[in-house]
């Protein structure tokens, strides 16, 4: 029997927990599975030599025509771009001696990243809220079908609200860390 | 000029990363050049990750402190060059003045502390 050389892993990671996802990808690389394509909750890996690799995620939507410039900065700094999913860019670099390399080197740019994420969620929320509110005002459809749509909308809105709260808490934690370091 | 100064002062204080990016652009450079120059200027103390640098460049372009100034071919790759605008220059001058006044005020306190320390 030939050993598997490729596999797809299903795993849910939350945006406010990106460090956990980065550590998981490093553990996979240590056991010889190297990420080839991040597709949301499906991760494609290829088998290779076990290696110490540092993964980092960036949430960024470069303006039109700026993608090459964006990726060029990472390439110049030694980072390999593995892939992108929903504006999340996956980068990796060989682990060396000393502390793990970072793509965000100050708390301000980490905060800015999560604020960009909040802004995107805000746009999605408006897209869900608008039909929700107009459907509340509309009493001409008393059928049960409307209730199931409404239930779905409420579920999506509840999830979005939860995500916004978790990301806001994450921003708060980064700010607290920064304040602690400044007074140390 | 005073108009520009007032506009510049509204943008203060700068983060350390932004401050170093601006002062390294006293000569136009591409992104990688900024990373290397900042590491050199600060004797290795300030390291700019590419995520931080890209975010800062985007903001500085939007705020009009820097502008694009053509491209440079290097090892077969084209890199965008950035340069300070007059507002960017005014911001550097204003930030240096602000930091100098902070240091001056601190020195007075430090001297008093040292003098009191000597007497005791």
XYZ file of N, CA, C and O in Angstrom, chain B residues 67-117:
204
model
N 3.926 59.552 -0.911
C 3.310 59.336 -2.229
C 4.159 58.343 -3.011
O 5.307 58.078 -2.659
N 3.560 57.792 -4.063
C 4.318 56.893 -4.922
C 5.238 57.718 -5.807
O 4.844 58.792 -6.271
N 6.437 57.205 -6.020
C 7.400 57.950 -6.841
C 8.077 56.998 -7.818
O 9.284 56.820 -7.808
N 7.255 56.326 -8.630
C 7.802 55.469 -9.672
C 8.163 54.080 -9.186
O 7.790 53.677 -8.087
N 8.876 53.366 -10.024
C 9.251 51.989 -9.719
C 10.725 51.791 -9.964
O 11.348 52.565 -10.680
N 11.247 50.726 -9.351
C 12.654 50.415 -9.541
C 12.773 48.929 -9.851
O 12.131 48.102 -9.189
N 13.564 48.609 -10.869
C 13.811 47.203 -11.171
C 14.968 46.710 -10.336
O 16.019 47.344 -10.278
N 14.712 45.598 -9.635
C 15.793 45.047 -8.807
C 15.707 43.542 -8.902
O 14.671 42.961 -8.588
N 16.750 42.906 -9.364
C 16.791 41.447 -9.518
C 15.557 40.943 -10.272
O 14.911 39.974 -9.870
N 15.216 41.660 -11.350
C 14.115 41.226 -12.198
C 12.736 41.499 -11.635
O 11.744 41.122 -12.234
N 12.661 42.144 -10.459
C 11.345 42.444 -9.884
C 11.150 43.951 -9.794
O 12.082 44.686 -9.471
N 9.937 44.377 -10.091
C 9.651 45.811 -10.022
C 9.148 46.139 -8.620
O 8.251 45.493 -8.107
N 9.767 47.124 -8.038
C 9.338 47.542 -6.696
C 8.892 48.989 -6.727
O 9.557 49.834 -7.315
N 7.789 49.259 -6.043
C 7.258 50.625 -5.975
C 8.109 51.465 -5.027
O 8.501 51.006 -3.960
N 8.355 52.683 -5.460
C 9.155 53.614 -4.648
C 8.214 54.598 -3.935
O 7.235 55.045 -4.525
N 8.523 54.885 -2.677
C 7.730 55.853 -1.915
C 8.592 57.056 -1.554
O 9.792 56.927 -1.332
N 7.937 58.222 -1.492
C 8.647 59.457 -1.126
C 7.769 60.298 -0.217
O 6.543 60.143 -0.215
N 8.402 61.150 0.581
C 7.650 62.044 1.473
C 6.934 63.123 0.671
O 7.450 63.604 -0.333
N 5.757 63.529 1.134
C 5.105 64.727 0.591
C 5.490 65.893 1.495
O 6.130 65.695 2.532
N 5.049 67.112 1.126
C 5.402 68.245 2.003
C 4.707 68.093 3.357
O 5.268 68.479 4.386
N 3.519 67.498 3.376
C 2.859 67.249 4.662
C 3.658 66.245 5.500
O 3.829 66.427 6.707
N 4.174 65.211 4.823
C 4.999 64.219 5.521
C 6.234 64.857 6.154
O 6.597 64.552 7.291
N 6.854 65.766 5.401
C 8.039 66.465 5.943
C 7.647 67.309 7.146
O 8.340 67.327 8.167
N 6.520 68.004 7.038
C 6.049 68.857 8.144
C 5.753 68.008 9.382
O 6.012 68.439 10.509
N 5.236 66.796 9.163
C 4.924 65.909 10.291
C 6.214 65.489 11.009
O 6.255 65.469 12.242
N 7.259 65.183 10.231
C 8.530 64.803 10.865
C 9.057 65.952 11.729
O 9.428 65.758 12.889
N 9.026 67.168 11.163
C 9.534 68.330 11.914
C 8.697 68.529 13.182
O 9.246 68.705 14.282
N 7.379 68.460 13.045
C 6.496 68.691 14.198
C 6.695 67.611 15.267
O 6.703 67.910 16.466
N 6.877 66.358 14.833
C 7.049 65.275 15.798
C 8.387 65.406 16.523
O 8.470 65.153 17.727
N 9.424 65.815 15.790
C 10.725 66.013 16.442
C 10.630 67.112 17.485
O 11.168 66.976 18.590
N 9.920 68.203 17.155
C 9.758 69.294 18.123
C 9.003 68.811 19.361
O 9.356 69.127 20.488
N 7.971 68.025 19.137
C 7.178 67.512 20.254
C 8.035 66.607 21.148
O 8.035 66.750 22.374
N 8.792 65.692 20.499
C 9.618 64.767 21.281
C 10.707 65.528 22.036
O 10.997 65.219 23.186
N 11.290 66.564 21.375
C 12.331 67.355 22.044
C 11.779 68.050 23.275
O 12.445 68.116 24.312
N 10.554 68.571 23.180
C 9.995 69.259 24.348
C 9.708 68.256 25.461
O 9.892 68.558 26.634
N 9.328 67.041 25.103
C 9.127 65.994 26.122
C 10.439 65.708 26.843
O 10.483 65.616 28.073
N 11.507 65.576 26.051
C 12.817 65.250 26.640
C 13.295 66.401 27.516
O 13.792 66.193 28.624
N 13.104 67.651 27.019
C 13.519 68.836 27.777
C 12.836 68.871 29.153
O 13.471 69.048 30.180
N 11.521 68.665 29.136
C 10.761 68.687 30.392
C 11.233 67.581 31.326
O 11.329 67.787 32.533
N 11.528 66.441 30.759
C 11.984 65.326 31.577
C 13.344 65.593 32.183
O 13.600 65.252 33.336
N 14.221 66.269 31.392
C 15.574 66.559 31.878
C 15.545 67.417 33.128
O 16.323 67.199 34.057
N 14.631 68.422 33.143
C 14.540 69.299 34.322
C 14.256 68.474 35.565
O 14.897 68.639 36.602
N 13.313 67.559 35.440
C 12.964 66.700 36.577
C 14.144 65.809 36.940
O 14.489 65.657 38.115
N 14.798 65.251 35.916
C 15.916 64.338 36.162
C 17.053 65.060 36.878
O 17.673 64.510 37.799
N 17.308 66.333 36.466
C 18.393 67.096 37.111
C 18.077 67.369 38.572
O 18.946 67.266 39.435
N 16.800 67.748 38.857
C 16.380 67.996 40.241
C 16.573 66.722 41.075
O 17.054 66.773 42.220
N 16.186 65.615 40.519
C 16.309 64.338 41.245
C 17.766 64.045 41.550
O 18.137 63.696 42.673
N 18.614 64.263 40.517
C 20.043 63.984 40.696
C 20.656 64.917 41.751
O 21.462 64.493 42.577
N 20.257 66.224 41.692
C 20.783 67.208 42.642
C 20.377 66.847 44.073
O 21.209 66.864 44.993
N 19.105 66.483 44.251
C 18.602 66.091 45.576
C 19.337 64.849 46.072
O 19.658 64.723 47.250
N 19.607 63.981 45.139
C 20.276 62.733 45.469
C 21.681 62.983 45.996
O 22.150 62.351 46.937
